[in-house]
Every structure is written in structure tokens, then in C-alpha cells.
Coordinates of C-alpha atoms in Angstrom, one line a residue:
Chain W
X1 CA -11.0 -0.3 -24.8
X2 CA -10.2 0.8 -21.4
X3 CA -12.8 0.5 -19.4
X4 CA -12.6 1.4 -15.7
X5 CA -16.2 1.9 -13.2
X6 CA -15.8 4.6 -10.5
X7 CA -18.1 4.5 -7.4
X8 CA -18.1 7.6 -5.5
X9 CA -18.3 6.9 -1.9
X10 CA -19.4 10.5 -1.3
X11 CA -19.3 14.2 -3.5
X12 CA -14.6 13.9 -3.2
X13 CA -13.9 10.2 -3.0
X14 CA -14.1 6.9 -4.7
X15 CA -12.8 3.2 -5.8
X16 CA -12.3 2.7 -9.5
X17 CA -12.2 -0.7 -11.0
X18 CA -11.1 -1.9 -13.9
X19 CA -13.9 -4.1 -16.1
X20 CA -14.0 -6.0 -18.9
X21 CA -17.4 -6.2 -19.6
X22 CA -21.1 -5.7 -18.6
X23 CA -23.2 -9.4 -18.3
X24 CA -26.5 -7.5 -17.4
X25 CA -27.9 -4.2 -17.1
X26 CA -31.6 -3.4 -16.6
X27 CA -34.6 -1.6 -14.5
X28 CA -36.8 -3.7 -12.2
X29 CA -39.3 -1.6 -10.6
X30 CA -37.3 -1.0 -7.3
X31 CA -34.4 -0.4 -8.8
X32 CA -31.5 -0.3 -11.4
X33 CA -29.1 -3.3 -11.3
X34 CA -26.5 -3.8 -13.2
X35 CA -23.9 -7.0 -13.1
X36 CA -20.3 -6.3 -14.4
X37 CA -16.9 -7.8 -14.7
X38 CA -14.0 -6.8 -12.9
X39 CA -10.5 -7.6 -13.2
X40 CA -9.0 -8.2 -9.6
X41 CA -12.7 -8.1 -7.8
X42 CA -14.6 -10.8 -10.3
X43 CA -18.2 -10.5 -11.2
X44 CA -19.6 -7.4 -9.2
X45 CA -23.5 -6.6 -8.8
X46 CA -24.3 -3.0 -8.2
X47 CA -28.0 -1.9 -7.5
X48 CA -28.6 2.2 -8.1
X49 CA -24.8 2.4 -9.1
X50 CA -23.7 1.5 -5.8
X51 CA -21.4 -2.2 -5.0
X52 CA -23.5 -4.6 -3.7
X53 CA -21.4 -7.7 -3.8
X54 CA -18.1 -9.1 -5.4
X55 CA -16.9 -12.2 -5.9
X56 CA -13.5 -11.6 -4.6
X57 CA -14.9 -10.2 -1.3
X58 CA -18.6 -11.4 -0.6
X59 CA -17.0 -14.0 2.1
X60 CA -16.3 -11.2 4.7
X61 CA -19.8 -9.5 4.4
X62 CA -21.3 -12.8 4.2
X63 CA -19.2 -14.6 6.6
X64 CA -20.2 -11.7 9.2
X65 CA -23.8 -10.7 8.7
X66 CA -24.4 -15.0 9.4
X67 CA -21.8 -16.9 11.6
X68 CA -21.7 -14.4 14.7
X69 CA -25.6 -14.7 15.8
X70 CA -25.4 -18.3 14.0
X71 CA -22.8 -19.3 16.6
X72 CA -24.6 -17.1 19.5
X73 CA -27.9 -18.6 19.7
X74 CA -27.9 -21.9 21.0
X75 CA -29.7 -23.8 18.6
X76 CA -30.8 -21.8 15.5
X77 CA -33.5 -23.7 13.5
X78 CA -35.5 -21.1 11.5
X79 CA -34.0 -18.1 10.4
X80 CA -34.8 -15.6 7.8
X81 CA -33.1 -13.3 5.6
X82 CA -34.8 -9.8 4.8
X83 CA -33.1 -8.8 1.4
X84 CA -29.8 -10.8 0.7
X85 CA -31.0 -11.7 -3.1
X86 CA -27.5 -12.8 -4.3
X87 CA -28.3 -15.8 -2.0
X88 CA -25.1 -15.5 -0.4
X89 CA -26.0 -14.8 3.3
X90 CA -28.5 -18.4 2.9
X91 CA -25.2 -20.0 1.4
X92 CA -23.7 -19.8 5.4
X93 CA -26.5 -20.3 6.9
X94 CA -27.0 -23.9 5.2
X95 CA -23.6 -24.8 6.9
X96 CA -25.1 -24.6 10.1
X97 CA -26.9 -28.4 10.5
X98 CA -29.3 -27.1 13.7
X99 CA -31.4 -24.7 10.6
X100 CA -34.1 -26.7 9.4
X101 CA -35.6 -23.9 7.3
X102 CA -34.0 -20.8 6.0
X103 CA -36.4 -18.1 4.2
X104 CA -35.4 -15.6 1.9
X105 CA -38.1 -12.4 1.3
X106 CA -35.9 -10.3 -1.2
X107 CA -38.6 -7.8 -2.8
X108 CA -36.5 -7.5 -6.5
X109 CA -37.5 -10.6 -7.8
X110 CA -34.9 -9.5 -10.9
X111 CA -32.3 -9.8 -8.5
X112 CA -32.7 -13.4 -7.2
X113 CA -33.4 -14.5 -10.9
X114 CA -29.8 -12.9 -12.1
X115 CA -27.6 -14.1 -9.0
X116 CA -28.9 -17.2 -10.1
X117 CA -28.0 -16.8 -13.6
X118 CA -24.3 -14.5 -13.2
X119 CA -23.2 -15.5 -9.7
X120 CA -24.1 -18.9 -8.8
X121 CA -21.1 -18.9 -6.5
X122 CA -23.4 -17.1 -4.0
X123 CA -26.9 -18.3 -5.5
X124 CA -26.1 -21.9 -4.9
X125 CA -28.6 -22.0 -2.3
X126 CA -31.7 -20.0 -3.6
X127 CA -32.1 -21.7 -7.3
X128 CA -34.4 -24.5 -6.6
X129 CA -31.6 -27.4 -5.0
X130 CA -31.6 -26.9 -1.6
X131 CA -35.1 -27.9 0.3
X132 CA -34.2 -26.5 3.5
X133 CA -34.4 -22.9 1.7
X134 CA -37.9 -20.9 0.8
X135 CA -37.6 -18.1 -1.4
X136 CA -40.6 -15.0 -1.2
X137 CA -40.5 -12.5 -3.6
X138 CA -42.4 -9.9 -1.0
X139 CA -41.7 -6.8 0.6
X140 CA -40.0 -7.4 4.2
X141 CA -42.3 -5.3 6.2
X142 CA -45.6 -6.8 5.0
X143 CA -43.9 -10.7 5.4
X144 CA -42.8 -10.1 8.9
X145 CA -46.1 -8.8 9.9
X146 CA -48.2 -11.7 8.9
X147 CA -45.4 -13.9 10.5
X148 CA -45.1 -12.9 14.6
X149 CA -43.3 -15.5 16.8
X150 CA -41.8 -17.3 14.4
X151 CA -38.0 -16.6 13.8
X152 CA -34.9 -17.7 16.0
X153 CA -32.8 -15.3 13.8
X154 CA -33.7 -12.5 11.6
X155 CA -30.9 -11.3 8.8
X156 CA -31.6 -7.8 7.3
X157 CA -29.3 -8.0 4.7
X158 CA -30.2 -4.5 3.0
X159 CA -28.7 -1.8 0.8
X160 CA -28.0 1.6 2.1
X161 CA -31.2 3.7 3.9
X162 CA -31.8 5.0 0.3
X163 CA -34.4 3.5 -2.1
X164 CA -36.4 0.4 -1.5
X165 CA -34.2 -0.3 1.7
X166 CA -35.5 3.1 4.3
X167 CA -37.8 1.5 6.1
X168 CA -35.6 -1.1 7.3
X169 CA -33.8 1.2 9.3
X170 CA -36.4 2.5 11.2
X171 CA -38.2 1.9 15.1
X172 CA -41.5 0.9 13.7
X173 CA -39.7 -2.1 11.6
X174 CA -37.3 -2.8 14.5
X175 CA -40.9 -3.1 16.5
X176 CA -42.2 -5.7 13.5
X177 CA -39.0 -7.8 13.9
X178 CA -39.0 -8.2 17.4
X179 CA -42.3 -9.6 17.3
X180 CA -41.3 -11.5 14.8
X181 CA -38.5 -13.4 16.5
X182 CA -39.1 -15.9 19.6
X183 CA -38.6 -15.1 22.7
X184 CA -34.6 -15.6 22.3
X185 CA -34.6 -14.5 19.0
X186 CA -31.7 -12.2 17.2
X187 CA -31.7 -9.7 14.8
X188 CA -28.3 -9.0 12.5
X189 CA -28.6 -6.1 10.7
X190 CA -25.6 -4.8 8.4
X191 CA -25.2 -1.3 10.0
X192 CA -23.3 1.0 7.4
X193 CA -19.6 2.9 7.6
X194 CA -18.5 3.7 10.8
X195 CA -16.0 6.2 9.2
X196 CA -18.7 7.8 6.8
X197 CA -22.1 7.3 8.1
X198 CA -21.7 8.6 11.8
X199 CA -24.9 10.3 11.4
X200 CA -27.2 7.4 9.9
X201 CA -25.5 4.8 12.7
X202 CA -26.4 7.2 15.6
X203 CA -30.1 7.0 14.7
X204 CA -30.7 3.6 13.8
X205 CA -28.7 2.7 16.9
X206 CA -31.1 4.5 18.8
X207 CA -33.8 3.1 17.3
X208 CA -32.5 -0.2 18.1
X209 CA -32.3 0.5 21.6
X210 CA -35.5 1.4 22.2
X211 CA -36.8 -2.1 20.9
X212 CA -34.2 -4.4 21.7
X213 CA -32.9 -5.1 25.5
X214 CA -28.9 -6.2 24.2
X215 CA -27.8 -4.5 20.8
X216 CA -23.9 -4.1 20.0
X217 CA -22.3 -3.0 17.1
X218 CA -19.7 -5.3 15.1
X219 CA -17.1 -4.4 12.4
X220 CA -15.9 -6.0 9.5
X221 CA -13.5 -5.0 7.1
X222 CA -14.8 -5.1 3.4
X223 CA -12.2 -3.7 0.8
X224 CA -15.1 -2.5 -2.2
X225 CA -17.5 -0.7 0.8
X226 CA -17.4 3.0 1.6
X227 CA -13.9 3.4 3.5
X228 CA -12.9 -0.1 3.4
X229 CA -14.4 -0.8 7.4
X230 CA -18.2 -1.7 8.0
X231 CA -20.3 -2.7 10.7
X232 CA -23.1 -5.0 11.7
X233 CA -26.1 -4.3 14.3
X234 CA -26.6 -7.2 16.6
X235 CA -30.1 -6.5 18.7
X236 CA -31.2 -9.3 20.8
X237 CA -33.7 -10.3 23.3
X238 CA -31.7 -12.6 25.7
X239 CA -28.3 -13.3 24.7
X240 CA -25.3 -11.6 24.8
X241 CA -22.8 -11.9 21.2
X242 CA -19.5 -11.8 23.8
X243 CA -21.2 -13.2 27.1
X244 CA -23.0 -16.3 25.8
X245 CA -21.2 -16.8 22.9
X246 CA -19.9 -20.3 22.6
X247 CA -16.1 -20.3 21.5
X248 CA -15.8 -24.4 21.7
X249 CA -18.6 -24.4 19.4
X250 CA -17.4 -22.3 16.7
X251 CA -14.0 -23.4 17.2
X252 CA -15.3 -26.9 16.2
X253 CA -17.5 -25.7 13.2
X254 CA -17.3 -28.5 10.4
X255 CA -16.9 -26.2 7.7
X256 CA -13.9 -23.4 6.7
X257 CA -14.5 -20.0 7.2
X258 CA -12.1 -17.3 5.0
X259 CA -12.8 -14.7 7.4
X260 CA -15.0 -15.6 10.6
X261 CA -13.6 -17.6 13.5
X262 CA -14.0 -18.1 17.1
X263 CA -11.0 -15.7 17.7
X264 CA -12.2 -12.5 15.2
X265 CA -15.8 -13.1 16.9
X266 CA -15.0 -11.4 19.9
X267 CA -12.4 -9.0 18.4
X268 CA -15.1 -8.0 15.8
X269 CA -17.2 -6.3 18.7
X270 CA -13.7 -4.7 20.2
X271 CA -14.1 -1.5 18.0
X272 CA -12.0 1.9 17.4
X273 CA -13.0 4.8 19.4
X274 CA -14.6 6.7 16.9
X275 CA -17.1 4.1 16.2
X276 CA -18.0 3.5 19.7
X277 CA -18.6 7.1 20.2
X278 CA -21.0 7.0 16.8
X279 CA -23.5 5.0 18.8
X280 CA -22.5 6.2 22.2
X281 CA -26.3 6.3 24.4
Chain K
X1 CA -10.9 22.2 -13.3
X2 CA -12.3 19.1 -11.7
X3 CA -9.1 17.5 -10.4
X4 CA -9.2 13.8 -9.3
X5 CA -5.9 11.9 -8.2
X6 CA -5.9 8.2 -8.1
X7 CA -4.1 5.8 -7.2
X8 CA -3.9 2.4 -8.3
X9 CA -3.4 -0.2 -5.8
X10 CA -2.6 -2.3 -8.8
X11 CA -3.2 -2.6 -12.5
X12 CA -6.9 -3.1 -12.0
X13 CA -7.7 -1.4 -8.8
X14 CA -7.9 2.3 -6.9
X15 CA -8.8 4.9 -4.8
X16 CA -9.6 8.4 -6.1
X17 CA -9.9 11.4 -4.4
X18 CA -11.2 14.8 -5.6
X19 CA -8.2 17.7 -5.3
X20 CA -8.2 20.9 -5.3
X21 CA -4.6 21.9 -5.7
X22 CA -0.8 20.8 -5.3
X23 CA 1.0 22.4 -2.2
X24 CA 4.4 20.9 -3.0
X25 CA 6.1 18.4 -5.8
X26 CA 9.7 18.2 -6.1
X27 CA 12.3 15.4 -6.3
X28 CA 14.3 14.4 -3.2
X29 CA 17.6 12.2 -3.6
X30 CA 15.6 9.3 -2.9
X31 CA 12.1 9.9 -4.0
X32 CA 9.3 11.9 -5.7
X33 CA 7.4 13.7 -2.8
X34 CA 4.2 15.6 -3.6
X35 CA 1.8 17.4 -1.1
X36 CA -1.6 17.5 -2.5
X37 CA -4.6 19.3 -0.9
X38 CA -8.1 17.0 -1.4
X39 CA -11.5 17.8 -0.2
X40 CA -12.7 14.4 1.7
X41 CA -9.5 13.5 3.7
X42 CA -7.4 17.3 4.1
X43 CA -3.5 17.4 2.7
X44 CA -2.1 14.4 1.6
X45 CA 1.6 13.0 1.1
X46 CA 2.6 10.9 -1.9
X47 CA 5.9 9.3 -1.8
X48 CA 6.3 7.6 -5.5
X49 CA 2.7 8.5 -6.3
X50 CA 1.9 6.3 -3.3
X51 CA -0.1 8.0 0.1
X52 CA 1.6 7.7 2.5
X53 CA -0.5 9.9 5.0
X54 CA -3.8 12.2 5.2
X55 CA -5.0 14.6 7.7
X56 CA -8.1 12.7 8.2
X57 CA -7.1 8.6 8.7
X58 CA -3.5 9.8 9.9
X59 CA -5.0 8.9 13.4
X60 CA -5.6 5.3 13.0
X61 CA -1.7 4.7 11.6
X62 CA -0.5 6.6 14.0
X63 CA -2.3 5.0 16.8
X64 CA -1.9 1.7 16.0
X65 CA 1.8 1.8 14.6
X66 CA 2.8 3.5 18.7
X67 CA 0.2 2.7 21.4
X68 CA 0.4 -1.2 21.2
X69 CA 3.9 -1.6 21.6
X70 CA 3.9 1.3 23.8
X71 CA 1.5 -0.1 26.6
X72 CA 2.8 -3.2 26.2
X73 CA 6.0 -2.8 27.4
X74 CA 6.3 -1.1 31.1
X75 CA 8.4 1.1 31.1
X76 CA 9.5 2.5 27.3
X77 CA 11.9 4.9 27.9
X78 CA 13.9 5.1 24.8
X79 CA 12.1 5.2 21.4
X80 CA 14.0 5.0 18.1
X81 CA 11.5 5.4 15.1
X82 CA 13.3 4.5 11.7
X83 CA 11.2 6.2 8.6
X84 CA 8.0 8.3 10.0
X85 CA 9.5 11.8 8.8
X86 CA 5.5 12.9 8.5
X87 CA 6.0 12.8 12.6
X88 CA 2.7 11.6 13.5
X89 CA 4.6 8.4 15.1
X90 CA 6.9 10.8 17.2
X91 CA 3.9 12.8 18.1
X92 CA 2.1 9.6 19.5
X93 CA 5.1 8.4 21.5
X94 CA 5.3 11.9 23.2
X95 CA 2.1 11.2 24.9
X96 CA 3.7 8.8 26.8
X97 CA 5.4 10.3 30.0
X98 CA 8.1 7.2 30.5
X99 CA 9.3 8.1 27.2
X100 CA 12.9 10.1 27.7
X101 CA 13.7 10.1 24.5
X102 CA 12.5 9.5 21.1
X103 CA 14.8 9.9 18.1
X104 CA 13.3 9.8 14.8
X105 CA 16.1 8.4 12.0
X106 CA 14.3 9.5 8.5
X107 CA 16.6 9.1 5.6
X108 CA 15.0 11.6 3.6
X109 CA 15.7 15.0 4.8
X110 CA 12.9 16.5 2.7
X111 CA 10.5 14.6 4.2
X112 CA 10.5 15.9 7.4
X113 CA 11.0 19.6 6.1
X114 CA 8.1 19.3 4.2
X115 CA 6.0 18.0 6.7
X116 CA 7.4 20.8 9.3
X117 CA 5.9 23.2 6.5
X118 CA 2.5 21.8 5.5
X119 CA 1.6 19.2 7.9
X120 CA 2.0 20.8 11.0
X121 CA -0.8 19.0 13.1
X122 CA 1.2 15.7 12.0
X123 CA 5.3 17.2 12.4
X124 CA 4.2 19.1 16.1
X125 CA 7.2 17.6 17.8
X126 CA 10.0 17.1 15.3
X127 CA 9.6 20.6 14.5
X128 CA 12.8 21.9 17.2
X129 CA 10.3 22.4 19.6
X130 CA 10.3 19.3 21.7
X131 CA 13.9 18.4 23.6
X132 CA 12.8 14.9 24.5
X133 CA 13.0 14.6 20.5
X134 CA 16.1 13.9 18.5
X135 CA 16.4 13.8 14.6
X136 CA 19.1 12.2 12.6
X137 CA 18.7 12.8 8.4
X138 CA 19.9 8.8 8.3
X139 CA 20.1 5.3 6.4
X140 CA 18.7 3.3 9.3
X141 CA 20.7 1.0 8.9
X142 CA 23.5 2.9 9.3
X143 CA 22.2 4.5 12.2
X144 CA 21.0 1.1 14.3
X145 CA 24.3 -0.4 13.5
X146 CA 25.8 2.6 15.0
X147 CA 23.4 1.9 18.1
X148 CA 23.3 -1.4 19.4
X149 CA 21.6 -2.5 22.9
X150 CA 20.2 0.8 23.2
X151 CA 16.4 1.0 22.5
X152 CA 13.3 -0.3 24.7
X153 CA 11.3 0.6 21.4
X154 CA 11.8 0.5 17.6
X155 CA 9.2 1.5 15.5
X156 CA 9.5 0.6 11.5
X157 CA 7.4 3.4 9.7
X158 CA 8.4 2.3 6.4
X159 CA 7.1 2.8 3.0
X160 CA 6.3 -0.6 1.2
X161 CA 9.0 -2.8 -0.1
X162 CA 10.2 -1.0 -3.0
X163 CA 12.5 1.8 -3.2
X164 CA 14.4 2.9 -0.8
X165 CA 12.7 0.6 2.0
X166 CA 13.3 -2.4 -0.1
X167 CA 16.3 -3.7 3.2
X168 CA 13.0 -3.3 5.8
X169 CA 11.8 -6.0 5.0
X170 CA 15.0 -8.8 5.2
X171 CA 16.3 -10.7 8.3
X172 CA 19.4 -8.9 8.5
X173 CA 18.4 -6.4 8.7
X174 CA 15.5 -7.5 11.8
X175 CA 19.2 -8.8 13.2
X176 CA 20.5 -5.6 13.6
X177 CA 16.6 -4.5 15.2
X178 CA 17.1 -7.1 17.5
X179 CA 20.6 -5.9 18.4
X180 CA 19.7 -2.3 18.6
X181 CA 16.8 -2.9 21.3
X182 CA 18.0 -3.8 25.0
X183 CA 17.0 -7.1 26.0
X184 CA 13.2 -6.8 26.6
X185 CA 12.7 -4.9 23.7
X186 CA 10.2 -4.6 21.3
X187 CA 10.0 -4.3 17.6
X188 CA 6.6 -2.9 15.6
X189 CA 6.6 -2.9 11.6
X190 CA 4.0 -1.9 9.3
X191 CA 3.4 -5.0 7.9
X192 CA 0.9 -4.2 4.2
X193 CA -2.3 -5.4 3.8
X194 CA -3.2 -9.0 4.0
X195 CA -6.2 -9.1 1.6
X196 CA -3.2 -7.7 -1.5
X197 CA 0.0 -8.4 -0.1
X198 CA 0.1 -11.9 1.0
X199 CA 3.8 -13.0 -0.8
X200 CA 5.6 -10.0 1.0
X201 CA 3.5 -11.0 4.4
X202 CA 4.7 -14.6 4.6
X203 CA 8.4 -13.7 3.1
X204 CA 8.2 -11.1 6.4
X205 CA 6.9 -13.1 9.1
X206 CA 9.3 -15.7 8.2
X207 CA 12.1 -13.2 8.5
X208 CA 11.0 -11.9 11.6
X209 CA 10.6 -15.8 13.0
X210 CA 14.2 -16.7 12.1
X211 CA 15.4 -13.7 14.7
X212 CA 12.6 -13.1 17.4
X213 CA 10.6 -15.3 19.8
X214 CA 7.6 -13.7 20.0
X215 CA 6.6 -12.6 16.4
X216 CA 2.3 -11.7 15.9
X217 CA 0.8 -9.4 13.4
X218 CA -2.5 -7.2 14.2
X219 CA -4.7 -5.2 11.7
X220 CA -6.2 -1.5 11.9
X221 CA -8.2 -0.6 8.8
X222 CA -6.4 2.7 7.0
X223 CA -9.7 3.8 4.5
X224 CA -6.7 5.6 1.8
X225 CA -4.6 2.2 1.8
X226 CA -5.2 0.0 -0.9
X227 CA -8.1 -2.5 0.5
X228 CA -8.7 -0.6 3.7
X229 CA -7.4 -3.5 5.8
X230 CA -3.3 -3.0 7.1
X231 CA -1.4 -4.9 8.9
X232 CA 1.6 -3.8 11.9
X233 CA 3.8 -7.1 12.9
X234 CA 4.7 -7.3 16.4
X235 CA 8.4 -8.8 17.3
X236 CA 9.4 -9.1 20.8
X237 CA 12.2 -10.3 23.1
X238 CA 10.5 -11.1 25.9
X239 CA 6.6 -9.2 26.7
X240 CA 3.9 -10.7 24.5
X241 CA 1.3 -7.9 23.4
X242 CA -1.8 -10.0 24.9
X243 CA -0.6 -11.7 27.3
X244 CA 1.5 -9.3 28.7
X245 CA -0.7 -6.3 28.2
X246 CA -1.7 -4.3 31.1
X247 CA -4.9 -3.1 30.3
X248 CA -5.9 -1.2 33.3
X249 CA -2.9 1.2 32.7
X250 CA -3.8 1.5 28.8
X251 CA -7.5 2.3 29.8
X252 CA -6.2 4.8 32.6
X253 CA -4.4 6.6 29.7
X254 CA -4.3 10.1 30.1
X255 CA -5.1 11.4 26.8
X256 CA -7.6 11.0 24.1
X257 CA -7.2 8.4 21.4
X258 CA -9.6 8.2 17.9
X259 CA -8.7 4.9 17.4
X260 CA -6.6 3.0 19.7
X261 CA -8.7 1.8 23.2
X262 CA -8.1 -1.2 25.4
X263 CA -10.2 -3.7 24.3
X264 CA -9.3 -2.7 20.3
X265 CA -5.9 -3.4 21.5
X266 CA -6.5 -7.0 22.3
X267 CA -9.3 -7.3 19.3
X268 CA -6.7 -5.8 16.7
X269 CA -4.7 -9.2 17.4
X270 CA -7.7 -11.8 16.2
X271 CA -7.4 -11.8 13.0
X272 CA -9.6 -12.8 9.9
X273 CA -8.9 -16.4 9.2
X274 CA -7.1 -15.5 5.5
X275 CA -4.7 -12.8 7.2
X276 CA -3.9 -15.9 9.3
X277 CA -3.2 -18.3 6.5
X278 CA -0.8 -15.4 5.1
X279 CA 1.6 -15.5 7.7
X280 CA 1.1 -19.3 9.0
X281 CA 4.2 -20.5 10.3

């Protein structure tokens, strides 16, 4: 059997991959998820049909959406990850010795339980091992409001403004996760396709800036997303991802990165034209 | 009829892209050449059932293949672009008032008459109408041989390394480059992508080592090329493309660029840490 699964970025365009077999495919009450094998991309989790994560290329998404604010903020101790059920996004954050506790609040329970079962590559943090990491299976909005002042970083590590993940890209939840973070806290927030979602980056840019004092955008380049080039939000109270970002520091990091370093930090906020005029003020 | 074209980027991998009808397929000396018309990214050239361009990410090839090199060096005067018979490169160069002349050296005359025909917003200056622009219907290496010590520029706008661009690629031929450019010079490649085409990367960069001093590679992301993530290698005599870059002139530019700006200029040289690796001495 031939077996090939076609995402369609939009109505006229696509990626098609070619599988071997399904591992899992079922409904949790967000959502449907489905966990597949691919040929050149590995084992490859799609939620509603759309690519979440691969094995072949979860290091970029999760190398970015961490090490950047990671490596801004001076001393990061407690962070937490809003989505991010594959577990990979707390996987980078447990190389960073300064964290001291890491939470995850992923609302699809079903999809922290099969990570840990079908891609333990990136759930090696989040089944049980590591005591440094909390898991709640909650709904972001309703956690960060019973938890004000109390995050150095804040990862929203979400699907597309579709589904369960809307909320997350409006003001009233940028308003929750300031107060959530200290006084020098950061937000990361993955921030869609600057090529295909002009529209959906201008308004949650704006959104952003009426909350947070400092927000840039950031790219990455992620082969199985929409168009191949994505970008991160970086909203912050007090410091600056270029200005107070610490290249000694990340230059010396005790662990290998297969996309981030100290040198594609800063070149990661140096962006084409078209995406800076997306979130132009 | 619901018409989808797809391309595999290899056995288990591609890009497909809703069509709506052929403009043009017909056999060349050299190559199969079809114009198709899709509905996300405008007409389309396949050479070999590969794309080579589309209307709607020409711009970021284009820009990032030219500009570079082009406000790098400073005073590019003569321009010699081997391959490129879509014209976008040639249309680029023309932007930049030091440039006398430009000659484009295709060797597939029906390239560049197709193109002329059905990609006019790409072939606007090889089309007779500019006399700062020469064509020559050519084996480049022919032509460069022909033409030694007489190019400030040279611009490789190669298809990959098979077929009839297979010589690209090999260090004598970068010998004859290096001969043909006067002696502060300056060389740009396309160079593949670095997340599929690591083998042909290091076998290139090595090649390029043996005969220039100053040898980097920088990235643009191209959505229609397989990964999204390409690569341009830059081989100089003498200027280095950061540290010699004169950014206040490439921010004064007088016309509009999608892609290329200033600060991507320097960012497109800080590469992720596997794209690195590739090409590590």
C-alpha cells in the first residue's frame, strides 16, 4: 500500500508525506489527534489534521520557542509552558540548571498521555522522572488566573488560533499573563507564518503591544509548518531579546543545540521585509 | 478537473500545489521545461519537473541571490550572471545604478524565450529593452573561459547538481570563477538546502575553500523549495560580506525590497547550528 498524508496549508497548497502506518488515532474532547509514521519526517502528531510536531524537526520549534528568553532573562527559575503536551518545549527548558521548577498546563490530557507513550523522545521530561517538572491537566486561562506574580517566563506553546487554542491569542489573555509573570518576567509565544498569516500576526501583535512594554517578533525556519518560515512573539516587561541578551552566556551553554546558538539568536530577530511590515505599529 | 502538481523533494516528501492549467511544456536540447499556472503562488517554471521559480516567492531568490553581494562590494560595475534565464536575477542587479553592465550567460535559449513570453514581471530587462543588458545563449563555461579578469560580480543561478548544472558545483570550474572576476571580486552560488542537502553542501564548500579566501554561506527561506530553508554561498577575493558591509548605503537603498533589508543582510549569515556542521571546514 502506498500510503502518502497531504496537509493543506490553505484551499491551493500543501506537503505530502509519505507514511507507513498510523500508532494512534482517536477524539479527546478538545480535539482529534492522530499519531502517524512517516518515512523521511519520523513519528508525526497531528491535532484537527494539522502537523503539530515531528521527530525529524521538533529541535528548531523547540530549540526556539525555549533558548531565546531562556538565555535573555538573567536567571530564570520558574517557568511555565501553556500547551506544549509532547513535552518537548520542558525537554530544553531542563537544560537550563538556573529552572528549579518547570510547569506544564496542557488542557488535552490525551495528548500528554500519548507523547508519553509514541514520542518519548520529546516526553522524556513530562512522564513522571524528572522532579523539577509539574504537569496540570487544566485549561491555561483558568491556571494563570489563580497564579498572579509567579512566573519568570511564560511559554504559550499553542496550535493555530482555531479550536481549543483562540483565546490564547487574545488582549484579555495577554492581560492574564502579564500578571502572571514577575516584574521581569517574559512571555514567548509561537506567533504563526509570516508568509501566510499576515492578517492573524497583525492583530495579535497589536494585542501584544498594548500589554507588554518590549515585544519583537522572531523567525525560525520549520520545514513541515505552513510555508516552511515561522515566527515567535517575544513580549516582555524589562528586558530587551537583542539589548540584554547575554551572548557569553549562551555561547558557554553546557549542552548542544541543533539549531539555536548565540550567533542565530540575534539573526533570528533580523527579519525579511515582508514580515516586519506584517506587525508594522 | 481538480489538478494538483507535486513535487517530491524525495521518495518520501513534497510539496503540492493546486493548478489550474499548463501555459507551456516542451523539450529544449537540454531539458524538459513546463509553465504551469497554480492558484496560491501565480505561474510556475519546472525545469525536469523541478520549480525552479513562482510569481509569488520569486522575490526572496531573487533578493537574496543579488543584493548581498551587491552591497557588499563598492562599486559593482560589471555583472556576469551564469544560468538565471527566468531574469529575475538581471532584474535585481538593474536596480543598482553602479552597475554598467550585466550580461546574463543562460545555456538554454528556451528558457529565456519562454520567460520573455509568460513571465514578464520576472524577464522585464532581458526582454531587448534594457542596453545595460547583454545575453549570450552559452555553456558558462565556455563563456567565463572566454572572459577572464573581467567581472566585479558573478552570480551562479544554477539549477541543482544534476543535469546540465552537474560542472557548477566542481572546483575547476570555481577556478575559472575566480579567473573571470577582477581581483576584488565576488562570487554568489545558490548553495541547496541545508536541512536535505548536506553531502552536496560539504562536497561545495570544500570546493570553494580550495580556490577562495573568504568562502561563507547564508540562508533565505524559499516556501516552494524542498524544506523551505536555502542556502546562497558567498566566495570572495578580498570584501567579507559582514565585515565589509556597508550598511548605511544598503539601508539608503533607493528602491523597495520584499525581502532583502540591512539588518536581514547581516542575520541571513548566522546560521542554525546543523547548516553549520554541514559545511564545517
Amino acid at each position: 500500500m502506498d500510503l502518502w498524508y497531504t496537509e493543506k496549508h490553505s484551499e491551493n497548497v500543501g506537503i505530502t508525506l509519505k507514511a507507513t502506518r498510523t500508532l494512534f488515532s482517536g477524539k479527546s474532547p478538545f480535539q482529534q489527534l492522530d499519531i502517524i509514521e512517516t518515512l523521511e519526517y519520523g513519528r508525526m502528531m497531528l491535532l484537527d489534521g494539522l502537523v503539530m510536531v515531528t521527530e525529524r524537526d521538533e529541535f528548531v520549534y523547540h530549540d526556539m520557542i525555549s533558548h531565546p528568553a531562556l538565555f535573555t532573562h538573567p536567571c530564570p527559575k520558574r517557568v511555565l509552558v501553556i500547551g506544549g503536551g509532547d513535552g518537548g518545549s520542558i525537554r530544553e527548558i531542563m537544560k537550563h540548571a538556573t529552572v528549579e521548577e518547570a510547569v506544564l498546563c496542557e488542557i488535552d490530557g490525551l495528548v500528554i498521555e500519548k507523547s508519553i507513550e509514541l514520542l518519548p523522545s520529546m516526553a522524556c521530561d513530562i512522564d513522571g522522572s524528572n522532579p523539577r517538572v509539574t504537569l496540570h491537566v487544566d485549561d491555561g486561562l483558568a491556571y494563570i488566573r489563580e497564579h498572579q506574580d509567579a512566573f519568570d517566563l511564560i511559554l504559550v506553546d499553542s496550535t493555530d488560533p482555531i479550536g481549543p487554542a483562540v483565546g490564547l491569542f487574545e488582549e484579555d489573555f495577554y492581560r492574564l499573563v502579564h500578571g502572571a509573570l514577575k516584574k521581569d518576567g517574559i512571555m514567548v509565544a509561537q506567533s504563526e507564518s509570516p508568509f501566510y498569516h499576515a492578517e492573524i500576526q497583525k492583530n495579535m501583535y497589536r494585542n501584544l503591544r498594548n500589554v507588554f512594554p518590549i515585544v519583537e517578533m522572531y523567525q525560525a525556519f520549520i520545514p513541515t509548518y505552513p510555508s516552511g518560515l515561522w515566527s515567535f512573539a517575544f513580549a516582555s516587561k524589562q528586558y530587551h531579546p537583542v539589548r540584554d541578551f547575554d551572548k557569553a552566556r549562551a555561547a558557554a551553554r553546557p549542552f548542544h543545540t541543533r539549531y539555536y546558538n548565540e550567533d542565530l539568536h540575534l539573526g533570528a530577530f533580523m527579519l525579511p521585509t515582508f514580515a516586519r511590515e506584517n506587525i508594522a505599529p
